[in-house]
Amino acid sequence: MGDGNKSIHEFDFKLICEYFSIIERQGPGSPEVTIKALSFIDNLADESKIADIGCRTGGQTMVLANHASGHITGIDLFPVFIDRFNDNSRKLNLQDRVNGVVGSMDNLPFQNEEFDLIWSEGAIYNIGFERGLNEWRKFLKKGAFLAVSEASWFTEKRPAEIDEFWKDAYPEINTISHKVAQMQKAGYIPIATFVLPENCWTEHFYVPQVSAQEKFLQKYAGNKTAEELVENQRHEAELYYTYKEYYGYAFYIGKKI
Ligand code: SAH
């Protein structure tokens, strides 16, 4: 029976991975936003070292590579993503500067003061914003940068439905000013913060999911996991369209003191 359960879980996991591999992104963002965040960082040269934590298949990493000097190490928990990351790097002829490794953000295989820049889009929530800021700091050289994007409240108060949804999904969601203060407290100079424009959620995230969801449901007709997964994603998108004045993603850029 144990084996039966295991294979069901593996199948669920495979399904979830397949769903996220057919959609363009796994969180809000865009190449324009990656480039904008990078514009606040002024310490990079050919010998610089950059880490992209929770890099997935490397969409934003390759944008970074094309707009910044230095060597980039992408790291993600899942080998399937890292295999595709390294394929993408080779296809773009970036393999000498960009490579992916499997590892966990709560136990990074890096040296103290190794990096000039730590990047992480839509991923730090996996260990929590404050913990990530505190734990990753030691891997940065003095004066090096950290740039992360993170779900944030835009207002002090918001309707109960969206408040409850986020408190369940990610209790550490908070206002931008609160997160800037956390960054300061963790030992960074807050250099810049900006709200991701709406098209990062619509054009780059929820809109491409609509046709992907239809194809996915056709392929897995009658499969409960597939149906629930799509249902959840649709619910999340509806909440966004209803409550987008209250929350979104913000980029936080800090410099290690
Ligand atoms: N940065 C990408 C992916 C964000 S989704 C983008 O902007 O599109 C979050 C990523 O974090 C996923 O690829 C997931 O596999 C990865 N992840 C989750 N937990 C992790 C952990 N403990 N260590 C490293 N990566 C993790």
CSV table of C-alpha atoms and ligand atoms in Angstrom, one decimal:
chain,number,residue,atom,x,y,z
A,1,MET,CA,0.0,0.0,0.0
A,2,GLY,CA,2.9,2.3,0.9
A,3,ASP,CA,4.3,1.9,-2.6
A,4,GLY,CA,0.8,2.7,-4.1
A,5,ASN,CA,0.6,5.9,-2.1
A,6,LYS,CA,4.1,6.8,-3.2
A,7,SER,CA,3.4,6.4,-6.8
A,8,ILE,CA,0.2,8.5,-6.5
A,9,HIS,CA,2.3,11.3,-4.9
A,10,GLU,CA,4.9,11.0,-7.6
A,11,PHE,CA,2.2,11.2,-10.2
A,12,ASP,CA,0.8,14.3,-8.5
A,13,PHE,CA,4.2,15.9,-8.4
A,14,LYS,CA,4.8,15.1,-12.1
A,15,LEU,CA,1.4,16.6,-13.0
A,16,ILE,CA,2.2,19.8,-11.1
A,17,CYS,CA,5.6,20.0,-12.7
A,18,GLU,CA,4.1,19.4,-16.1
A,19,TYR,CA,1.5,22.2,-15.5
A,20,PHE,CA,4.1,24.7,-14.5
A,21,SER,CA,6.5,23.7,-17.3
A,22,ILE,CA,3.8,24.4,-19.9
A,23,ILE,CA,3.2,27.9,-18.6
A,24,GLU,CA,5.7,30.7,-19.3
A,25,ARG,CA,6.4,31.6,-15.7
A,26,GLN,CA,5.7,30.3,-12.2
A,27,GLY,CA,5.2,33.8,-10.7
A,28,PRO,CA,4.7,37.4,-11.8
A,29,GLY,CA,7.5,39.2,-13.6
A,30,SER,CA,8.8,40.2,-17.0
A,31,PRO,CA,12.1,40.8,-18.8
A,32,GLU,CA,11.5,44.6,-18.5
A,33,VAL,CA,11.2,44.3,-14.7
A,34,THR,CA,14.4,42.2,-14.5
A,35,ILE,CA,16.2,44.8,-16.4
A,36,LYS,CA,14.8,47.6,-14.3
A,37,ALA,CA,15.8,46.0,-11.1
A,38,LEU,CA,19.3,45.4,-12.5
A,39,SER,CA,19.6,49.1,-13.3
A,40,PHE,CA,20.0,49.9,-9.6
A,41,ILE,CA,23.1,47.6,-9.4
A,42,ASP,CA,26.4,49.3,-10.3
A,43,ASN,CA,29.1,47.0,-9.0
A,44,LEU,CA,29.3,44.3,-11.7
A,45,ALA,CA,32.4,43.5,-13.9
A,46,ASP,CA,33.5,40.4,-15.9
A,47,GLU,CA,34.9,38.7,-12.9
A,48,SER,CA,31.8,39.3,-10.7
A,49,LYS,CA,29.8,36.4,-9.3
A,50,ILE,CA,26.0,36.3,-9.2
A,51,ALA,CA,23.6,33.7,-7.7
A,52,ASP,CA,20.0,33.3,-8.9
A,53,ILE,CA,18.2,31.5,-6.1
A,54,GLY,CA,15.0,29.6,-7.0
A,55,CYS,CA,15.9,30.0,-10.7
A,56,ARG,CA,13.5,27.5,-12.2
A,57,THR,CA,14.4,27.0,-15.9
A,58,GLY,CA,16.2,30.3,-16.0
A,59,GLY,CA,13.9,32.7,-17.9
A,60,GLN,CA,15.1,35.7,-15.8
A,61,THR,CA,18.6,34.3,-15.4
A,62,MET,CA,19.2,34.5,-19.2
A,63,VAL,CA,17.8,38.0,-19.3
A,64,LEU,CA,20.2,38.9,-16.5
A,65,ALA,CA,23.1,37.3,-18.3
A,66,ASN,CA,22.4,39.3,-21.4
A,67,HIS,CA,22.4,42.6,-19.4
A,68,ALA,CA,25.0,42.1,-16.7
A,69,SER,CA,28.7,41.2,-16.6
A,70,GLY,CA,29.9,38.3,-14.6
A,71,HIS,CA,29.3,34.6,-14.0
A,72,ILE,CA,25.9,33.4,-12.8
A,73,THR,CA,25.1,30.3,-10.8
A,74,GLY,CA,21.4,29.4,-10.9
A,75,ILE,CA,20.2,27.1,-8.1
A,76,ASP,CA,16.9,25.3,-7.7
A,77,LEU,CA,15.5,22.5,-5.6
A,78,PHE,CA,14.3,20.5,-8.6
A,79,PRO,CA,16.7,18.6,-11.0
A,80,VAL,CA,14.1,18.8,-13.8
A,81,PHE,CA,14.3,22.6,-13.8
A,82,ILE,CA,18.1,22.6,-13.6
A,83,ASP,CA,18.4,20.2,-16.5
A,84,ARG,CA,16.2,22.6,-18.6
A,85,PHE,CA,18.1,25.6,-17.2
A,86,ASN,CA,21.4,24.1,-18.5
A,87,ASP,CA,19.9,23.2,-21.8
A,88,ASN,CA,18.7,26.8,-22.2
A,89,SER,CA,22.1,28.2,-21.2
A,90,ARG,CA,23.7,26.0,-23.9
A,91,LYS,CA,21.1,27.0,-26.6
A,92,LEU,CA,21.9,30.6,-25.9
A,93,ASN,CA,25.6,29.9,-25.9
A,94,LEU,CA,25.9,31.2,-22.4
A,95,GLN,CA,27.3,27.9,-20.9
A,96,ASP,CA,30.7,29.5,-20.0
A,97,ARG,CA,29.0,32.2,-17.9
A,98,VAL,CA,25.7,30.7,-16.7
A,99,ASN,CA,25.3,27.3,-15.1
A,100,GLY,CA,22.6,25.7,-13.0
A,101,VAL,CA,23.1,23.5,-9.9
A,102,VAL,CA,20.6,21.6,-7.8
A,103,GLY,CA,20.3,22.7,-4.1
A,104,SER,CA,18.2,24.2,-1.5
A,105,MET,CA,17.9,27.8,-0.5
A,106,ASP,CA,17.9,26.9,3.2
A,107,ASN,CA,21.3,25.2,2.8
A,108,LEU,CA,23.2,26.9,0.0
A,109,PRO,CA,26.4,25.3,-1.2
A,110,PHE,CA,28.2,28.6,-1.4
A,111,GLN,CA,31.2,30.2,0.3
A,112,ASN,CA,31.0,33.2,2.7
A,113,GLU,CA,31.4,36.5,0.9
A,114,GLU,CA,31.4,34.8,-2.5
A,115,PHE,CA,28.9,36.9,-4.4
A,116,ASP,CA,28.7,40.4,-5.8
A,117,LEU,CA,24.9,40.0,-6.3
A,118,ILE,CA,22.2,37.6,-5.1
A,119,TRP,CA,19.1,37.6,-7.3
A,120,SER,CA,15.8,35.8,-6.5
A,121,GLU,CA,12.5,36.5,-8.3
A,122,GLY,CA,9.3,35.1,-6.7
A,123,ALA,CA,11.1,32.5,-4.7
A,124,ILE,CA,12.3,33.8,-1.4
A,125,TYR,CA,8.9,33.1,0.1
A,126,ASN,CA,9.8,29.4,0.2
A,127,ILE,CA,11.9,30.1,3.3
A,128,GLY,CA,10.3,33.5,4.1
A,129,PHE,CA,11.5,37.0,3.3
A,130,GLU,CA,13.1,37.8,6.6
A,131,ARG,CA,14.9,34.5,7.0
A,132,GLY,CA,16.2,34.6,3.4
A,133,LEU,CA,17.5,38.1,3.9
A,134,ASN,CA,19.3,37.2,7.1
A,135,GLU,CA,20.7,33.8,6.0
A,136,TRP,CA,21.8,34.8,2.5
A,137,ARG,CA,23.6,38.0,3.7
A,138,LYS,CA,26.8,36.0,4.6
A,139,PHE,CA,27.3,34.9,1.0
A,140,LEU,CA,27.6,38.5,-0.1
A,141,LYS,CA,30.7,40.5,-0.2
A,142,LYS,CA,30.6,43.8,1.7
A,143,GLY,CA,29.0,46.4,-0.6
A,144,ALA,CA,27.4,43.6,-2.7
A,145,PHE,CA,23.7,43.7,-3.7
A,146,LEU,CA,20.6,41.6,-3.1
A,147,ALA,CA,17.6,41.9,-5.4
A,148,VAL,CA,14.4,39.9,-4.6
A,149,SER,CA,10.8,40.1,-5.6
A,150,GLU,CA,8.1,39.3,-3.1
A,151,ALA,CA,4.3,39.4,-2.6
A,152,SER,CA,3.4,42.6,-0.8
A,153,TRP,CA,0.4,44.5,0.5
A,154,PHE,CA,-0.2,48.0,-1.1
A,155,THR,CA,-2.5,49.2,1.7
A,156,GLU,CA,-2.7,49.0,5.5
A,157,LYS,CA,-6.2,47.4,5.3
A,158,ARG,CA,-7.9,45.2,2.8
A,159,PRO,CA,-11.1,43.1,2.4
A,160,ALA,CA,-11.3,40.0,4.6
A,161,GLU,CA,-11.5,37.5,1.6
A,162,ILE,CA,-8.1,38.5,0.2
A,163,ASP,CA,-6.6,39.0,3.6
A,164,GLU,CA,-7.5,35.4,4.6
A,165,PHE,CA,-6.4,34.0,1.3
A,166,TRP,CA,-2.9,35.4,1.7
A,167,LYS,CA,-2.6,34.7,5.4
A,168,ASP,CA,-3.2,31.1,4.5
A,169,ALA,CA,-0.9,31.1,1.4
A,170,TYR,CA,1.9,33.2,2.7
A,171,PRO,CA,1.5,34.6,6.2
A,172,GLU,CA,4.7,36.7,5.8
A,173,ILE,CA,3.1,38.9,3.2
A,174,ASN,CA,3.3,42.5,4.5
A,175,THR,CA,3.4,46.1,3.4
A,176,ILE,CA,6.2,47.5,1.4
A,177,SER,CA,7.4,49.8,4.2
A,178,HIS,CA,7.5,46.9,6.6
A,179,LYS,CA,9.6,44.8,4.2
A,180,VAL,CA,12.0,47.7,3.6
A,181,ALA,CA,12.4,48.0,7.4
A,182,GLN,CA,13.1,44.3,7.6
A,183,MET,CA,15.8,44.7,4.9
A,184,GLN,CA,17.4,47.6,6.9
A,185,LYS,CA,17.3,45.5,10.1
A,186,ALA,CA,18.9,42.5,8.3
A,187,GLY,CA,22.0,44.6,7.5
A,188,TYR,CA,21.3,46.1,4.0
A,189,ILE,CA,21.0,49.7,2.8
A,190,PRO,CA,17.6,49.8,1.1
A,191,ILE,CA,18.6,51.0,-2.4
A,192,ALA,CA,15.4,50.8,-4.2
A,193,THR,CA,11.9,49.3,-4.2
A,194,PHE,CA,9.3,49.3,-6.9
A,195,VAL,CA,6.0,47.7,-7.6
A,196,LEU,CA,5.8,45.3,-10.5
A,197,PRO,CA,3.4,46.6,-13.2
A,198,GLU,CA,0.1,44.8,-13.7
A,199,ASN,CA,1.2,43.2,-17.0
A,200,CYS,CA,3.6,41.0,-15.0
A,201,TRP,CA,0.5,39.3,-13.6
A,202,THR,CA,-1.7,39.5,-16.6
A,203,GLU,CA,0.2,39.3,-19.9
A,204,HIS,CA,3.1,37.3,-18.5
A,205,PHE,CA,1.4,35.1,-15.9
A,206,TYR,CA,-2.4,34.6,-15.9
A,207,VAL,CA,-3.3,35.2,-19.6
A,208,PRO,CA,-0.9,32.5,-21.0
A,209,GLN,CA,-2.4,30.1,-18.4
A,210,VAL,CA,-5.9,30.2,-19.9
A,211,SER,CA,-5.1,28.2,-23.1
A,212,ALA,CA,-2.6,26.0,-21.2
A,213,GLN,CA,-5.3,25.1,-18.7
A,214,GLU,CA,-7.7,24.1,-21.5
A,215,LYS,CA,-5.1,21.8,-23.1
A,216,PHE,CA,-4.1,20.4,-19.7
A,217,LEU,CA,-7.7,19.6,-18.8
A,218,GLN,CA,-8.3,17.9,-22.2
A,219,LYS,CA,-5.1,15.8,-21.7
A,220,TYR,CA,-6.1,14.8,-18.2
A,221,ALA,CA,-9.9,14.6,-18.6
A,222,GLY,CA,-11.4,13.1,-15.4
A,223,ASN,CA,-8.2,13.4,-13.4
A,224,LYS,CA,-9.0,14.9,-10.0
A,225,THR,CA,-5.6,16.3,-9.3
A,226,ALA,CA,-5.4,18.0,-12.7
A,227,GLU,CA,-8.9,19.5,-12.2
A,228,GLU,CA,-8.1,20.8,-8.7
A,229,LEU,CA,-4.9,22.3,-9.8
A,230,VAL,CA,-6.5,24.2,-12.6
A,231,GLU,CA,-9.4,25.2,-10.3
A,232,ASN,CA,-6.9,26.6,-7.8
A,233,GLN,CA,-5.0,28.6,-10.4
A,234,ARG,CA,-8.3,30.0,-11.8
A,235,HIS,CA,-9.4,31.0,-8.3
A,236,GLU,CA,-6.1,32.7,-7.7
A,237,ALA,CA,-6.4,34.6,-11.0
A,238,GLU,CA,-10.0,35.7,-10.2
A,239,LEU,CA,-8.8,37.0,-6.8
A,240,TYR,CA,-6.1,39.0,-8.4
A,241,TYR,CA,-8.4,40.7,-10.9
A,242,THR,CA,-10.8,41.5,-8.0
A,243,TYR,CA,-8.3,42.7,-5.4
A,244,LYS,CA,-5.3,43.9,-7.4
A,245,GLU,CA,-5.5,47.4,-5.9
A,246,TYR,CA,-4.6,45.8,-2.5
A,247,TYR,CA,-1.6,43.6,-3.3
A,248,GLY,CA,1.0,42.7,-5.9
A,249,TYR,CA,4.6,42.0,-6.2
A,250,ALA,CA,7.4,44.4,-5.4
A,251,PHE,CA,11.1,44.3,-6.1
A,252,TYR,CA,13.5,45.0,-3.1
A,253,ILE,CA,17.1,46.0,-3.8
A,254,GLY,CA,19.5,46.2,-1.0
A,255,LYS,CA,23.2,46.7,-0.5
A,256,LYS,CA,25.1,44.8,2.2
A,257,ILE,CA,26.5,47.1,4.8
B,1,SAH,N1,12.6,32.7,-10.3
B,1,SAH,C1,11.7,32.0,-11.2
B,1,SAH,C2,10.9,30.9,-10.4
B,1,SAH,C3,10.0,31.3,-9.3
B,1,SAH,S1,9.0,30.0,-8.7
B,1,SAH,C4,10.7,33.0,-11.8
B,1,SAH,O1,10.7,34.1,-11.5
B,1,SAH,O2,10.0,32.6,-12.7
B,1,SAH,C5,9.9,29.5,-7.2
B,1,SAH,C6,11.1,28.6,-7.5
B,1,SAH,O3,11.7,28.2,-6.3
B,1,SAH,C7,10.7,27.3,-8.2
B,1,SAH,O4,11.5,27.0,-9.3
B,1,SAH,C8,10.9,26.2,-7.1
B,1,SAH,O5,11.3,25.0,-7.6
B,1,SAH,C9,12.0,26.9,-6.3
B,1,SAH,N2,12.2,26.4,-4.9
B,1,SAH,C10,11.2,26.1,-4.1
B,1,SAH,N3,11.8,25.7,-2.9
B,1,SAH,C11,13.1,25.8,-3.0
B,1,SAH,C12,14.2,25.6,-2.1
B,1,SAH,N4,14.0,25.2,-0.9
B,1,SAH,N5,15.5,25.8,-2.6
B,1,SAH,C13,15.7,26.2,-3.9
B,1,SAH,N6,14.6,26.4,-4.8
B,1,SAH,C14,13.4,26.3,-4.3
